[in-house]
Amino acid sequence: MKEQIAFERLTGLMAFARAGSLGSYTAAARSLSISPSAVSRSVQRLERRLGVSLFTRTTRALTLTAEGRDLHERALRLLRDAEEIEQAAMTARAAPSGTLRVAASLPIGLHLIAPALPAFRRLHPAVVVELRLNDRRVDIVEEGIDVAVRIGDLPDSGLLSRKLAAYRLCAYAAPGYLAARGTPGHPEELAGHDTVSLRYQNTGQAFRWPFRIGGREVEIVPPAGLVADVSEAVMTMLAAGGGIGIGASFAAAPYVARGELVPVLAEFAVERNNITALWPESRRSNPAVRAFLAHLQEDMQARMAAAGGVG
């Protein structure tokens, strides 16, 4: 009986730690691969045992109480210790296995990670991959993510990292639009065209269009009649004749292959090498993580090489 009470206390602390980090039972349950009701019951049992309320509950979110904030960091340390024990046990097994949680933004996940997963699973059928796509920047450690793939310049986070592949940023437009409005020969001529632009979800800032002109990189922000905060929507509007826009070669590749988009100002396109995989120190020796990173890098570089010809 004492063992049962101790186990319930441990699971309650782990559920509390994850729910406090993510702000909801549903998100915590998804992270822990259990049901929201199981998370709720575990937290409620913990609250009864401790004699304090850990959360202020509303219909929209959970907020830590003062007592909850005091206990949360300690509970997080317990959760991290438990994950490190699990990772050590997994490392002892030679073959990759278990659940691999991968986080990425929508364009990276849709165009580069999702297409690589079926082949990875055929190589490693004992691994279950959960792909989580969100433009919100997740906290890898607190949310139990094994690998995150991000694009752009990243701050020093203390996480392990690996550059995965280079790609090109190029302007694109629909053939019909260019037939009607003409094709610009220089970035300065964009002022006479309709444009479609991207705005970052996390900052609200407009994406600055980079071009390589005269041996140096120049950034412009042309006035746009159409703006979206998801790059896939930008590509869709361009394919529908919305004007000229800029995007990554891997995101444009399917549209170019179908003849819906063509490169514009390709001689001014710039190359980037800032698609990066990140993973916690505790996952350093995880066989599934190592196998996934190797497979993803090889697959991604092959896709980038194939997409390079489109811009």
PDB file of C-alpha atoms in Angstrom:
ATOM      1  CA  MET A   1       0.000   0.000   0.000  1.00  0.00           C
ATOM      2  CA  LYS A   2       2.862   2.377   0.817  1.00  0.00           C
ATOM      3  CA  GLU A   3       4.334   1.642  -2.597  1.00  0.00           C
ATOM      4  CA  GLN A   4       0.998   2.542  -4.242  1.00  0.00           C
ATOM      5  CA  ILE A   5       0.795   5.842  -2.339  1.00  0.00           C
ATOM      6  CA  ALA A   6       4.397   6.687  -3.262  1.00  0.00           C
ATOM      7  CA  PHE A   7       3.733   5.889  -6.931  1.00  0.00           C
ATOM      8  CA  GLU A   8       0.601   8.065  -6.997  1.00  0.00           C
ATOM      9  CA  ARG A   9       2.540  10.893  -5.371  1.00  0.00           C
ATOM     10  CA  LEU A  10       5.281  10.602  -7.995  1.00  0.00           C
ATOM     11  CA  THR A  11       2.867  10.546 -10.928  1.00  0.00           C
ATOM     12  CA  GLY A  12       0.989  13.486  -9.434  1.00  0.00           C
ATOM     13  CA  LEU A  13       4.172  15.541  -9.188  1.00  0.00           C
ATOM     14  CA  MET A  14       5.098  14.712 -12.795  1.00  0.00           C
ATOM     15  CA  ALA A  15       1.609  15.605 -14.049  1.00  0.00           C
ATOM     16  CA  PHE A  16       1.712  18.843 -12.021  1.00  0.00           C
ATOM     17  CA  ALA A  17       5.144  19.763 -13.433  1.00  0.00           C
ATOM     18  CA  ARG A  18       4.073  19.349 -17.031  1.00  0.00           C
ATOM     19  CA  ALA A  19       0.645  20.999 -16.587  1.00  0.00           C
ATOM     20  CA  GLY A  20       2.274  23.964 -14.861  1.00  0.00           C
ATOM     21  CA  SER A  21       4.692  24.420 -17.767  1.00  0.00           C
ATOM     22  CA  LEU A  22       2.119  24.056 -20.542  1.00  0.00           C
ATOM     23  CA  GLY A  23      -0.871  25.759 -18.924  1.00  0.00           C
ATOM     24  CA  SER A  24      -3.466  23.059 -19.558  1.00  0.00           C
ATOM     25  CA  TYR A  25      -4.263  19.455 -18.710  1.00  0.00           C
ATOM     26  CA  THR A  26      -4.809  18.662 -22.376  1.00  0.00           C
ATOM     27  CA  ALA A  27      -1.334  19.823 -23.410  1.00  0.00           C
ATOM     28  CA  ALA A  28       0.235  18.064 -20.430  1.00  0.00           C
ATOM     29  CA  ALA A  29      -1.593  14.852 -21.295  1.00  0.00           C
ATOM     30  CA  ARG A  30      -0.398  14.996 -24.894  1.00  0.00           C
ATOM     31  CA  SER A  31       3.166  15.538 -23.699  1.00  0.00           C
ATOM     32  CA  LEU A  32       3.007  12.631 -21.258  1.00  0.00           C
ATOM     33  CA  SER A  33       1.037  10.355 -23.636  1.00  0.00           C
ATOM     34  CA  ILE A  34      -1.833   9.888 -21.171  1.00  0.00           C
ATOM     35  CA  SER A  35      -5.421  11.164 -21.029  1.00  0.00           C
ATOM     36  CA  PRO A  36      -6.363  14.660 -19.776  1.00  0.00           C
ATOM     37  CA  SER A  37      -8.608  13.066 -17.151  1.00  0.00           C
ATOM     38  CA  ALA A  38      -5.641  11.068 -15.833  1.00  0.00           C
ATOM     39  CA  VAL A  39      -3.605  14.272 -15.480  1.00  0.00           C
ATOM     40  CA  SER A  40      -6.492  16.010 -13.720  1.00  0.00           C
ATOM     41  CA  ARG A  41      -7.030  13.145 -11.273  1.00  0.00           C
ATOM     42  CA  SER A  42      -3.305  12.921 -10.488  1.00  0.00           C
ATOM     43  CA  VAL A  43      -3.085  16.652  -9.750  1.00  0.00           C
ATOM     44  CA  GLN A  44      -6.234  16.590  -7.637  1.00  0.00           C
ATOM     45  CA  ARG A  45      -4.895  13.684  -5.541  1.00  0.00           C
ATOM     46  CA  LEU A  46      -1.636  15.593  -5.089  1.00  0.00           C
ATOM     47  CA  GLU A  47      -3.501  18.715  -3.971  1.00  0.00           C
ATOM     48  CA  ARG A  48      -5.509  16.710  -1.427  1.00  0.00           C
ATOM     49  CA  ARG A  49      -2.370  15.107  -0.050  1.00  0.00           C
ATOM     50  CA  LEU A  50      -0.483  18.410   0.202  1.00  0.00           C
ATOM     51  CA  GLY A  51      -3.494  20.339   1.459  1.00  0.00           C
ATOM     52  CA  VAL A  52      -2.969  23.247  -0.953  1.00  0.00           C
ATOM     53  CA  SER A  53      -4.382  24.404  -4.264  1.00  0.00           C
ATOM     54  CA  LEU A  54      -1.731  24.272  -6.964  1.00  0.00           C
ATOM     55  CA  PHE A  55      -3.747  25.870  -9.770  1.00  0.00           C
ATOM     56  CA  THR A  56      -6.328  28.575 -10.272  1.00  0.00           C
ATOM     57  CA  ARG A  57      -8.610  27.000 -12.869  1.00  0.00           C
ATOM     58  CA  THR A  58     -10.615  28.878 -15.494  1.00  0.00           C
ATOM     59  CA  THR A  59     -12.455  27.634 -18.548  1.00  0.00           C
ATOM     60  CA  ARG A  60      -9.514  28.694 -20.720  1.00  0.00           C
ATOM     61  CA  ALA A  61      -6.319  27.941 -18.819  1.00  0.00           C
ATOM     62  CA  LEU A  62      -4.557  26.886 -15.658  1.00  0.00           C
ATOM     63  CA  THR A  63      -2.613  29.416 -13.613  1.00  0.00           C
ATOM     64  CA  LEU A  64      -0.223  28.457 -10.852  1.00  0.00           C
ATOM     65  CA  THR A  65      -1.143  29.667  -7.378  1.00  0.00           C
ATOM     66  CA  ALA A  66       1.520  31.165  -5.119  1.00  0.00           C
ATOM     67  CA  GLU A  67       1.985  27.755  -3.496  1.00  0.00           C
ATOM     68  CA  GLY A  68       2.050  26.138  -6.915  1.00  0.00           C
ATOM     69  CA  ARG A  69       4.801  28.465  -8.142  1.00  0.00           C
ATOM     70  CA  ASP A  70       6.908  27.605  -5.095  1.00  0.00           C
ATOM     71  CA  LEU A  71       6.636  23.878  -5.825  1.00  0.00           C
ATOM     72  CA  HIS A  72       6.752  23.947  -9.605  1.00  0.00           C
ATOM     73  CA  GLU A  73      10.515  24.265 -10.130  1.00  0.00           C
ATOM     74  CA  ARG A  74      11.145  21.398  -7.716  1.00  0.00           C
ATOM     75  CA  ALA A  75       8.604  19.260  -9.519  1.00  0.00           C
ATOM     76  CA  LEU A  76      10.288  20.124 -12.827  1.00  0.00           C
ATOM     77  CA  ARG A  77      13.607  18.867 -11.497  1.00  0.00           C
ATOM     78  CA  LEU A  78      11.915  15.611 -10.552  1.00  0.00           C
ATOM     79  CA  LEU A  79      10.458  15.292 -14.046  1.00  0.00           C
ATOM     80  CA  ARG A  80      13.847  15.935 -15.646  1.00  0.00           C
ATOM     81  CA  ASP A  81      15.472  13.341 -13.409  1.00  0.00           C
ATOM     82  CA  ALA A  82      12.820  10.815 -14.408  1.00  0.00           C
ATOM     83  CA  GLU A  83      13.375  11.562 -18.093  1.00  0.00           C
ATOM     84  CA  GLU A  84      17.136  11.163 -17.716  1.00  0.00           C
ATOM     85  CA  ILE A  85      16.602   7.762 -16.069  1.00  0.00           C
ATOM     86  CA  GLU A  86      14.344   6.764 -18.976  1.00  0.00           C
ATOM     87  CA  GLN A  87      16.915   7.974 -21.507  1.00  0.00           C
ATOM     88  CA  ALA A  88      19.695   6.035 -19.770  1.00  0.00           C
ATOM     89  CA  ALA A  89      17.595   2.878 -19.901  1.00  0.00           C
ATOM     90  CA  MET A  90      16.857   3.447 -23.590  1.00  0.00           C
ATOM     91  CA  THR A  91      20.532   3.977 -24.334  1.00  0.00           C
ATOM     92  CA  ALA A  92      21.272   0.546 -22.938  1.00  0.00           C
ATOM     93  CA  ARG A  93      19.235  -0.936 -25.786  1.00  0.00           C
ATOM     94  CA  ALA A  94      21.111  -1.162 -29.074  1.00  0.00           C
ATOM     95  CA  ALA A  95      18.149  -0.726 -31.447  1.00  0.00           C
ATOM     96  CA  PRO A  96      16.240   2.579 -31.581  1.00  0.00           C
ATOM     97  CA  SER A  97      12.832   2.218 -29.933  1.00  0.00           C
ATOM     98  CA  GLY A  98      10.225   4.102 -27.958  1.00  0.00           C
ATOM     99  CA  THR A  99       8.386   7.358 -28.663  1.00  0.00           C
ATOM    100  CA  LEU A 100      10.249  10.187 -30.397  1.00  0.00           C
ATOM    101  CA  ARG A 101       8.659  13.629 -30.025  1.00  0.00           C
ATOM    102  CA  VAL A 102       9.689  16.020 -32.797  1.00  0.00           C
ATOM    103  CA  ALA A 103       8.696  19.700 -32.899  1.00  0.00           C
ATOM    104  CA  ALA A 104       8.972  22.041 -35.882  1.00  0.00           C
ATOM    105  CA  SER A 105       7.300  24.967 -37.613  1.00  0.00           C
ATOM    106  CA  LEU A 106       4.653  24.209 -40.233  1.00  0.00           C
ATOM    107  CA  PRO A 107       6.779  24.722 -43.395  1.00  0.00           C
ATOM    108  CA  ILE A 108       9.735  22.715 -42.074  1.00  0.00           C
ATOM    109  CA  GLY A 109       7.492  19.948 -40.800  1.00  0.00           C
ATOM    110  CA  LEU A 110       5.295  19.819 -43.878  1.00  0.00           C
ATOM    111  CA  HIS A 111       7.961  19.941 -46.579  1.00  0.00           C
ATOM    112  CA  LEU A 112      11.056  18.418 -44.977  1.00  0.00           C
ATOM    113  CA  ILE A 113      10.261  16.294 -41.927  1.00  0.00           C
ATOM    114  CA  ALA A 114       6.929  14.623 -42.732  1.00  0.00           C
ATOM    115  CA  PRO A 115       8.144  13.249 -46.106  1.00  0.00           C
ATOM    116  CA  ALA A 116      11.178  11.690 -44.371  1.00  0.00           C
ATOM    117  CA  LEU A 117       9.225   9.868 -41.661  1.00  0.00           C
ATOM    118  CA  PRO A 118       7.817   6.867 -43.573  1.00  0.00           C
ATOM    119  CA  ALA A 119      11.306   5.786 -44.665  1.00  0.00           C
ATOM    120  CA  PHE A 120      12.604   6.324 -41.132  1.00  0.00           C
ATOM    121  CA  ARG A 121       9.850   4.114 -39.739  1.00  0.00           C
ATOM    122  CA  ARG A 122      10.642   1.385 -42.248  1.00  0.00           C
ATOM    123  CA  LEU A 123      14.226   1.437 -40.998  1.00  0.00           C
ATOM    124  CA  HIS A 124      13.241   1.628 -37.331  1.00  0.00           C
ATOM    125  CA  PRO A 125       9.758   0.136 -36.849  1.00  0.00           C
ATOM    126  CA  ALA A 126      10.121   0.076 -33.045  1.00  0.00           C
ATOM    127  CA  VAL A 127      10.144   3.900 -32.932  1.00  0.00           C
ATOM    128  CA  VAL A 128       6.852   5.807 -32.759  1.00  0.00           C
ATOM    129  CA  VAL A 129       7.261   9.382 -34.038  1.00  0.00           C
ATOM    130  CA  GLU A 130       5.003  12.192 -32.822  1.00  0.00           C
ATOM    131  CA  LEU A 131       5.393  15.234 -35.091  1.00  0.00           C
ATOM    132  CA  ARG A 132       4.171  18.465 -33.527  1.00  0.00           C
ATOM    133  CA  LEU A 133       3.875  21.453 -35.843  1.00  0.00           C
ATOM    134  CA  ASN A 134       3.465  24.908 -34.398  1.00  0.00           C
ATOM    135  CA  ASP A 135       4.973  28.304 -35.139  1.00  0.00           C
ATOM    136  CA  ARG A 136       5.094  28.913 -31.386  1.00  0.00           C
ATOM    137  CA  ARG A 137       8.622  28.355 -30.094  1.00  0.00           C
ATOM    138  CA  VAL A 138       8.331  25.442 -27.695  1.00  0.00           C
ATOM    139  CA  ASP A 139      10.398  24.952 -24.546  1.00  0.00           C
ATOM    140  CA  ILE A 140      12.124  21.727 -25.513  1.00  0.00           C
ATOM    141  CA  VAL A 141      13.034  20.624 -21.998  1.00  0.00           C
ATOM    142  CA  GLU A 142       9.824  21.573 -20.207  1.00  0.00           C
ATOM    143  CA  GLU A 143       7.568  20.108 -22.896  1.00  0.00           C
ATOM    144  CA  GLY A 144       9.437  16.830 -23.189  1.00  0.00           C
ATOM    145  CA  ILE A 145      10.520  17.319 -26.824  1.00  0.00           C
ATOM    146  CA  ASP A 146      13.258  14.976 -28.029  1.00  0.00           C
ATOM    147  CA  VAL A 147      14.241  16.917 -31.177  1.00  0.00           C
ATOM    148  CA  ALA A 148      13.201  20.367 -32.398  1.00  0.00           C
ATOM    149  CA  VAL A 149      13.981  21.603 -35.906  1.00  0.00           C
ATOM    150  CA  ARG A 150      14.108  25.363 -36.285  1.00  0.00           C
ATOM    151  CA  ILE A 151      14.959  27.831 -39.008  1.00  0.00           C
ATOM    152  CA  GLY A 152      16.769  31.119 -38.503  1.00  0.00           C
ATOM    153  CA  ASP A 153      19.536  32.405 -36.277  1.00  0.00           C
ATOM    154  CA  LEU A 154      19.159  30.902 -32.810  1.00  0.00           C
ATOM    155  CA  PRO A 155      20.340  32.224 -29.431  1.00  0.00           C
ATOM    156  CA  ASP A 156      22.734  30.149 -27.368  1.00  0.00           C
ATOM    157  CA  SER A 157      20.377  27.910 -25.402  1.00  0.00           C
ATOM    158  CA  GLY A 158      22.675  25.285 -23.935  1.00  0.00           C
ATOM    159  CA  LEU A 159      21.037  22.654 -26.137  1.00  0.00           C
ATOM    160  CA  LEU A 160      22.945  20.336 -28.437  1.00  0.00           C
ATOM    161  CA  SER A 161      22.594  21.320 -32.094  1.00  0.00           C
ATOM    162  CA  ARG A 162      23.372  20.289 -35.653  1.00  0.00           C
ATOM    163  CA  LYS A 163      23.040  22.198 -38.930  1.00  0.00           C
ATOM    164  CA  LEU A 164      20.992  20.054 -41.292  1.00  0.00           C
ATOM    165  CA  ALA A 165      21.006  21.524 -44.802  1.00  0.00           C
ATOM    166  CA  ALA A 166      21.350  24.672 -46.876  1.00  0.00           C
ATOM    167  CA  TYR A 167      18.522  26.138 -48.955  1.00  0.00           C
ATOM    168  CA  ARG A 168      17.851  29.165 -51.140  1.00  0.00           C
ATOM    169  CA  LEU A 169      15.555  32.149 -50.629  1.00  0.00           C
ATOM    170  CA  CYS A 170      14.168  33.243 -53.981  1.00  0.00           C
ATOM    171  CA  ALA A 171      11.271  35.246 -55.374  1.00  0.00           C
ATOM    172  CA  TYR A 172       8.413  33.416 -57.135  1.00  0.00           C
ATOM    173  CA  ALA A 173       5.273  34.244 -59.077  1.00  0.00           C
ATOM    174  CA  ALA A 174       2.600  32.491 -61.102  1.00  0.00           C
ATOM    175  CA  PRO A 175       3.226  32.298 -64.877  1.00  0.00           C
ATOM    176  CA  GLY A 176      -0.145  33.962 -65.510  1.00  0.00           C
ATOM    177  CA  TYR A 177       0.725  36.926 -63.325  1.00  0.00           C
ATOM    178  CA  LEU A 178       4.060  37.431 -65.096  1.00  0.00           C
ATOM    179  CA  ALA A 179       2.411  37.144 -68.506  1.00  0.00           C
ATOM    180  CA  ALA A 180       0.007  39.927 -67.559  1.00  0.00           C
ATOM    181  CA  ARG A 181       2.370  42.219 -65.628  1.00  0.00           C
ATOM    182  CA  GLY A 182       5.825  41.394 -66.949  1.00  0.00           C
ATOM    183  CA  THR A 183       8.891  39.905 -65.262  1.00  0.00           C
ATOM    184  CA  PRO A 184      11.163  42.208 -63.250  1.00  0.00           C
ATOM    185  CA  GLY A 185      14.857  42.077 -64.105  1.00  0.00           C
ATOM    186  CA  HIS A 186      16.120  43.670 -60.904  1.00  0.00           C
ATOM    187  CA  PRO A 187      14.828  43.897 -57.300  1.00  0.00           C
ATOM    188  CA  GLU A 188      14.383  47.663 -57.752  1.00  0.00           C
ATOM    189  CA  GLU A 189      11.625  46.901 -60.276  1.00  0.00           C
ATOM    190  CA  LEU A 190       9.475  45.215 -57.606  1.00  0.00           C
ATOM    191  CA  ALA A 191       8.008  48.636 -56.801  1.00  0.00           C
ATOM    192  CA  GLY A 192       5.836  48.329 -59.903  1.00  0.00           C
ATOM    193  CA  HIS A 193       4.396  44.931 -58.939  1.00  0.00           C
ATOM    194  CA  ASP A 194       1.855  43.420 -56.588  1.00  0.00           C
ATOM    195  CA  THR A 195       3.593  41.568 -53.772  1.00  0.00           C
ATOM    196  CA  VAL A 196       2.675  38.954 -51.185  1.00  0.00           C
ATOM    197  CA  SER A 197       4.568  39.084 -47.895  1.00  0.00           C
ATOM    198  CA  LEU A 198       5.082  37.066 -44.738  1.00  0.00           C
ATOM    199  CA  ARG A 199       4.661  38.458 -41.230  1.00  0.00           C
ATOM    200  CA  TYR A 200       6.175  36.558 -38.306  1.00  0.00           C
ATOM    201  CA  GLN A 201       3.600  35.216 -35.854  1.00  0.00           C
ATOM    202  CA  ASN A 202       5.794  35.585 -32.794  1.00  0.00           C
ATOM    203  CA  THR A 203       6.904  39.195 -33.369  1.00  0.00           C
ATOM    204  CA  GLY A 204       4.425  40.671 -35.845  1.00  0.00           C
ATOM    205  CA  GLN A 205       7.364  41.961 -37.899  1.00  0.00           C
ATOM    206  CA  ALA A 206       7.370  41.791 -41.694  1.00  0.00           C
ATOM    207  CA  PHE A 207       9.831  39.378 -43.294  1.00  0.00           C
ATOM    208  CA  ARG A 208      12.653  41.327 -44.936  1.00  0.00           C
ATOM    209  CA  TRP A 209      13.323  40.166 -48.507  1.00  0.00           C
ATOM    210  CA  PRO A 210      17.039  39.421 -49.011  1.00  0.00           C
ATOM    211  CA  PHE A 211      18.764  39.753 -52.377  1.00  0.00           C
ATOM    212  CA  ARG A 212      22.418  39.425 -53.348  1.00  0.00           C
ATOM    213  CA  ILE A 213      23.231  42.550 -55.370  1.00  0.00           C
ATOM    214  CA  GLY A 214      26.737  43.492 -56.452  1.00  0.00           C
ATOM    215  CA  GLY A 215      28.428  41.005 -54.159  1.00  0.00           C
ATOM    216  CA  ARG A 216      26.591  42.046 -51.004  1.00  0.00           C
ATOM    217  CA  GLU A 217      23.279  41.146 -49.423  1.00  0.00           C
ATOM    218  CA  VAL A 218      20.557  43.784 -49.435  1.00  0.00           C
ATOM    219  CA  GLU A 219      17.223  43.537 -47.608  1.00  0.00           C
ATOM    220  CA  ILE A 220      14.031  45.271 -48.690  1.00  0.00           C
ATOM    221  CA  VAL A 221      10.456  45.337 -47.427  1.00  0.00           C
ATOM    222  CA  PRO A 222       8.244  46.092 -50.433  1.00  0.00           C
ATOM    223  CA  PRO A 223       4.717  47.364 -49.733  1.00  0.00           C
ATOM    224  CA  ALA A 224       2.403  44.364 -49.877  1.00  0.00           C
ATOM    225  CA  GLY A 225      -1.269  44.109 -50.737  1.00  0.00           C
ATOM    226  CA  LEU A 226      -1.446  40.588 -49.338  1.00  0.00           C
ATOM    227  CA  VAL A 227       0.150  39.511 -46.049  1.00  0.00           C
ATOM    228  CA  ALA A 228       0.027  36.145 -44.260  1.00  0.00           C
ATOM    229  CA  ASP A 229       1.643  34.801 -41.106  1.00  0.00           C
ATOM    230  CA  VAL A 230       2.168  31.291 -42.507  1.00  0.00           C
ATOM    231  CA  SER A 231       4.521  30.705 -45.430  1.00  0.00           C
ATOM    232  CA  GLU A 232       2.263  28.054 -46.954  1.00  0.00           C
ATOM    233  CA  ALA A 233      -0.477  30.675 -47.300  1.00  0.00           C
ATOM    234  CA  VAL A 234       1.998  32.976 -49.070  1.00  0.00           C
ATOM    235  CA  MET A 235       2.764  30.230 -51.604  1.00  0.00           C
ATOM    236  CA  THR A 236      -0.932  29.522 -52.136  1.00  0.00           C
ATOM    237  CA  MET A 237      -1.683  33.201 -52.820  1.00  0.00           C
ATOM    238  CA  LEU A 238       1.248  33.453 -55.213  1.00  0.00           C
ATOM    239  CA  ALA A 239       0.043  30.389 -57.114  1.00  0.00           C
ATOM    240  CA  ALA A 240      -3.388  32.006 -57.375  1.00  0.00           C
ATOM    241  CA  GLY A 241      -1.860  35.029 -59.131  1.00  0.00           C
ATOM    242  CA  GLY A 242      -1.499  37.333 -56.118  1.00  0.00           C
ATOM    243  CA  GLY A 243       1.786  38.803 -57.286  1.00  0.00           C
ATOM    244  CA  ILE A 244       5.459  38.243 -56.487  1.00  0.00           C
ATOM    245  CA  GLY A 245       6.649  36.871 -53.164  1.00  0.00           C
ATOM    246  CA  ILE A 246       9.734  35.389 -51.631  1.00  0.00           C
ATOM    247  CA  GLY A 247      10.155  32.013 -49.979  1.00  0.00           C
ATOM    248  CA  ALA A 248      12.390  29.055 -49.321  1.00  0.00           C
ATOM    249  CA  SER A 249      13.167  26.805 -52.267  1.00  0.00           C
ATOM    250  CA  PHE A 250      11.917  23.725 -50.407  1.00  0.00           C
ATOM    251  CA  ALA A 251       8.516  25.340 -49.751  1.00  0.00           C
ATOM    252  CA  ALA A 252       8.160  26.461 -53.380  1.00  0.00           C
ATOM    253  CA  ALA A 253       9.359  23.192 -54.910  1.00  0.00           C
ATOM    254  CA  PRO A 254       5.948  21.427 -55.106  1.00  0.00           C
ATOM    255  CA  TYR A 255       4.364  24.470 -56.745  1.00  0.00           C
ATOM    256  CA  VAL A 256       7.212  24.798 -59.238  1.00  0.00           C
ATOM    257  CA  ALA A 257       6.995  21.092 -60.063  1.00  0.00           C
ATOM    258  CA  ARG A 258       3.282  21.500 -60.872  1.00  0.00           C
ATOM    259  CA  GLY A 259       3.957  24.584 -63.013  1.00  0.00           C
ATOM    260  CA  GLU A 260       2.030  26.860 -60.636  1.00  0.00           C
ATOM    261  CA  LEU A 261       5.057  29.019 -59.747  1.00  0.00           C
ATOM    262  CA  VAL A 262       8.290  30.012 -61.471  1.00  0.00           C
ATOM    263  CA  PRO A 263      11.425  31.624 -59.989  1.00  0.00           C
ATOM    264  CA  VAL A 264      11.789  35.375 -60.376  1.00  0.00           C
ATOM    265  CA  LEU A 265      15.071  37.296 -59.954  1.00  0.00           C
ATOM    266  CA  ALA A 266      16.815  33.949 -59.440  1.00  0.00           C
ATOM    267  CA  GLU A 267      20.256  35.456 -60.092  1.00  0.00           C
ATOM    268  CA  PHE A 268      19.756  37.594 -56.955  1.00  0.00           C
ATOM    269  CA  ALA A 269      18.687  34.684 -54.705  1.00  0.00           C
ATOM    270  CA  VAL A 270      20.573  34.130 -51.447  1.00  0.00           C
ATOM    271  CA  GLU A 271      21.646  30.914 -49.746  1.00  0.00           C
ATOM    272  CA  ARG A 272      20.954  30.136 -46.099  1.00  0.00           C
ATOM    273  CA  ASN A 273      22.350  27.396 -43.880  1.00  0.00           C
ATOM    274  CA  ASN A 274      20.267  27.930 -40.747  1.00  0.00           C
ATOM    275  CA  ILE A 275      17.968  24.914 -40.498  1.00  0.00           C
ATOM    276  CA  THR A 276      19.070  23.492 -37.168  1.00  0.00           C
ATOM    277  CA  ALA A 277      18.168  20.442 -35.112  1.00  0.00           C
ATOM    278  CA  LEU A 278      18.206  20.960 -31.340  1.00  0.00           C
ATOM    279  CA  TRP A 279      17.987  18.354 -28.591  1.00  0.00           C
ATOM    280  CA  PRO A 280      18.610  18.258 -24.845  1.00  0.00           C
ATOM    281  CA  GLU A 281      21.813  16.980 -23.282  1.00  0.00           C
ATOM    282  CA  SER A 282      19.764  14.195 -21.693  1.00  0.00           C
ATOM    283  CA  ARG A 283      19.033  12.826 -25.206  1.00  0.00           C
ATOM    284  CA  ARG A 284      22.669  12.798 -26.306  1.00  0.00           C
ATOM    285  CA  SER A 285      22.981   8.991 -26.281  1.00  0.00           C
ATOM    286  CA  ASN A 286      19.377   8.143 -27.134  1.00  0.00           C
ATOM    287  CA  PRO A 287      19.520   5.622 -30.029  1.00  0.00           C
ATOM    288  CA  ALA A 288      16.256   6.871 -31.568  1.00  0.00           C
ATOM    289  CA  VAL A 289      17.454  10.491 -31.513  1.00  0.00           C
ATOM    290  CA  ARG A 290      20.808   9.598 -33.072  1.00  0.00           C
ATOM    291  CA  ALA A 291      19.173   7.496 -35.795  1.00  0.00           C
ATOM    292  CA  PHE A 292      16.570  10.178 -36.523  1.00  0.00           C
ATOM    293  CA  LEU A 293      19.132  12.982 -36.828  1.00  0.00           C
ATOM    294  CA  ALA A 294      21.287  10.966 -39.217  1.00  0.00           C
ATOM    295  CA  HIS A 295      18.300   9.983 -41.364  1.00  0.00           C
ATOM    296  CA  LEU A 296      16.794  13.479 -41.388  1.00  0.00           C
ATOM    297  CA  GLN A 297      20.056  15.149 -42.374  1.00  0.00           C
ATOM    298  CA  GLU A 298      20.634  12.757 -45.275  1.00  0.00           C
ATOM    299  CA  ASP A 299      17.032  13.001 -46.485  1.00  0.00           C
ATOM    300  CA  MET A 300      16.901  16.782 -46.102  1.00  0.00           C
ATOM    301  CA  GLN A 301      20.121  17.361 -48.016  1.00  0.00           C
ATOM    302  CA  ALA A 302      18.816  15.192 -50.867  1.00  0.00           C
ATOM    303  CA  ARG A 303      15.550  17.169 -50.971  1.00  0.00           C
ATOM    304  CA  MET A 304      17.397  20.487 -50.908  1.00  0.00           C
ATOM    305  CA  ALA A 305      19.596  19.376 -53.806  1.00  0.00           C
ATOM    306  CA  ALA A 306      16.490  18.435 -55.793  1.00  0.00           C
ATOM    307  CA  ALA A 307      14.793  21.729 -54.934  1.00  0.00           C
ATOM    308  CA  GLY A 308      17.878  23.796 -55.719  1.00  0.00           C
ATOM    309  CA  GLY A 309      17.049  23.806 -59.405  1.00  0.00           C
ATOM    310  CA  VAL A 310      13.769  25.635 -58.754  1.00  0.00           C
ATOM    311  CA  GLY A 311      15.361  28.719 -57.315  1.00  0.00           C
TER     312      GLY A 311
END
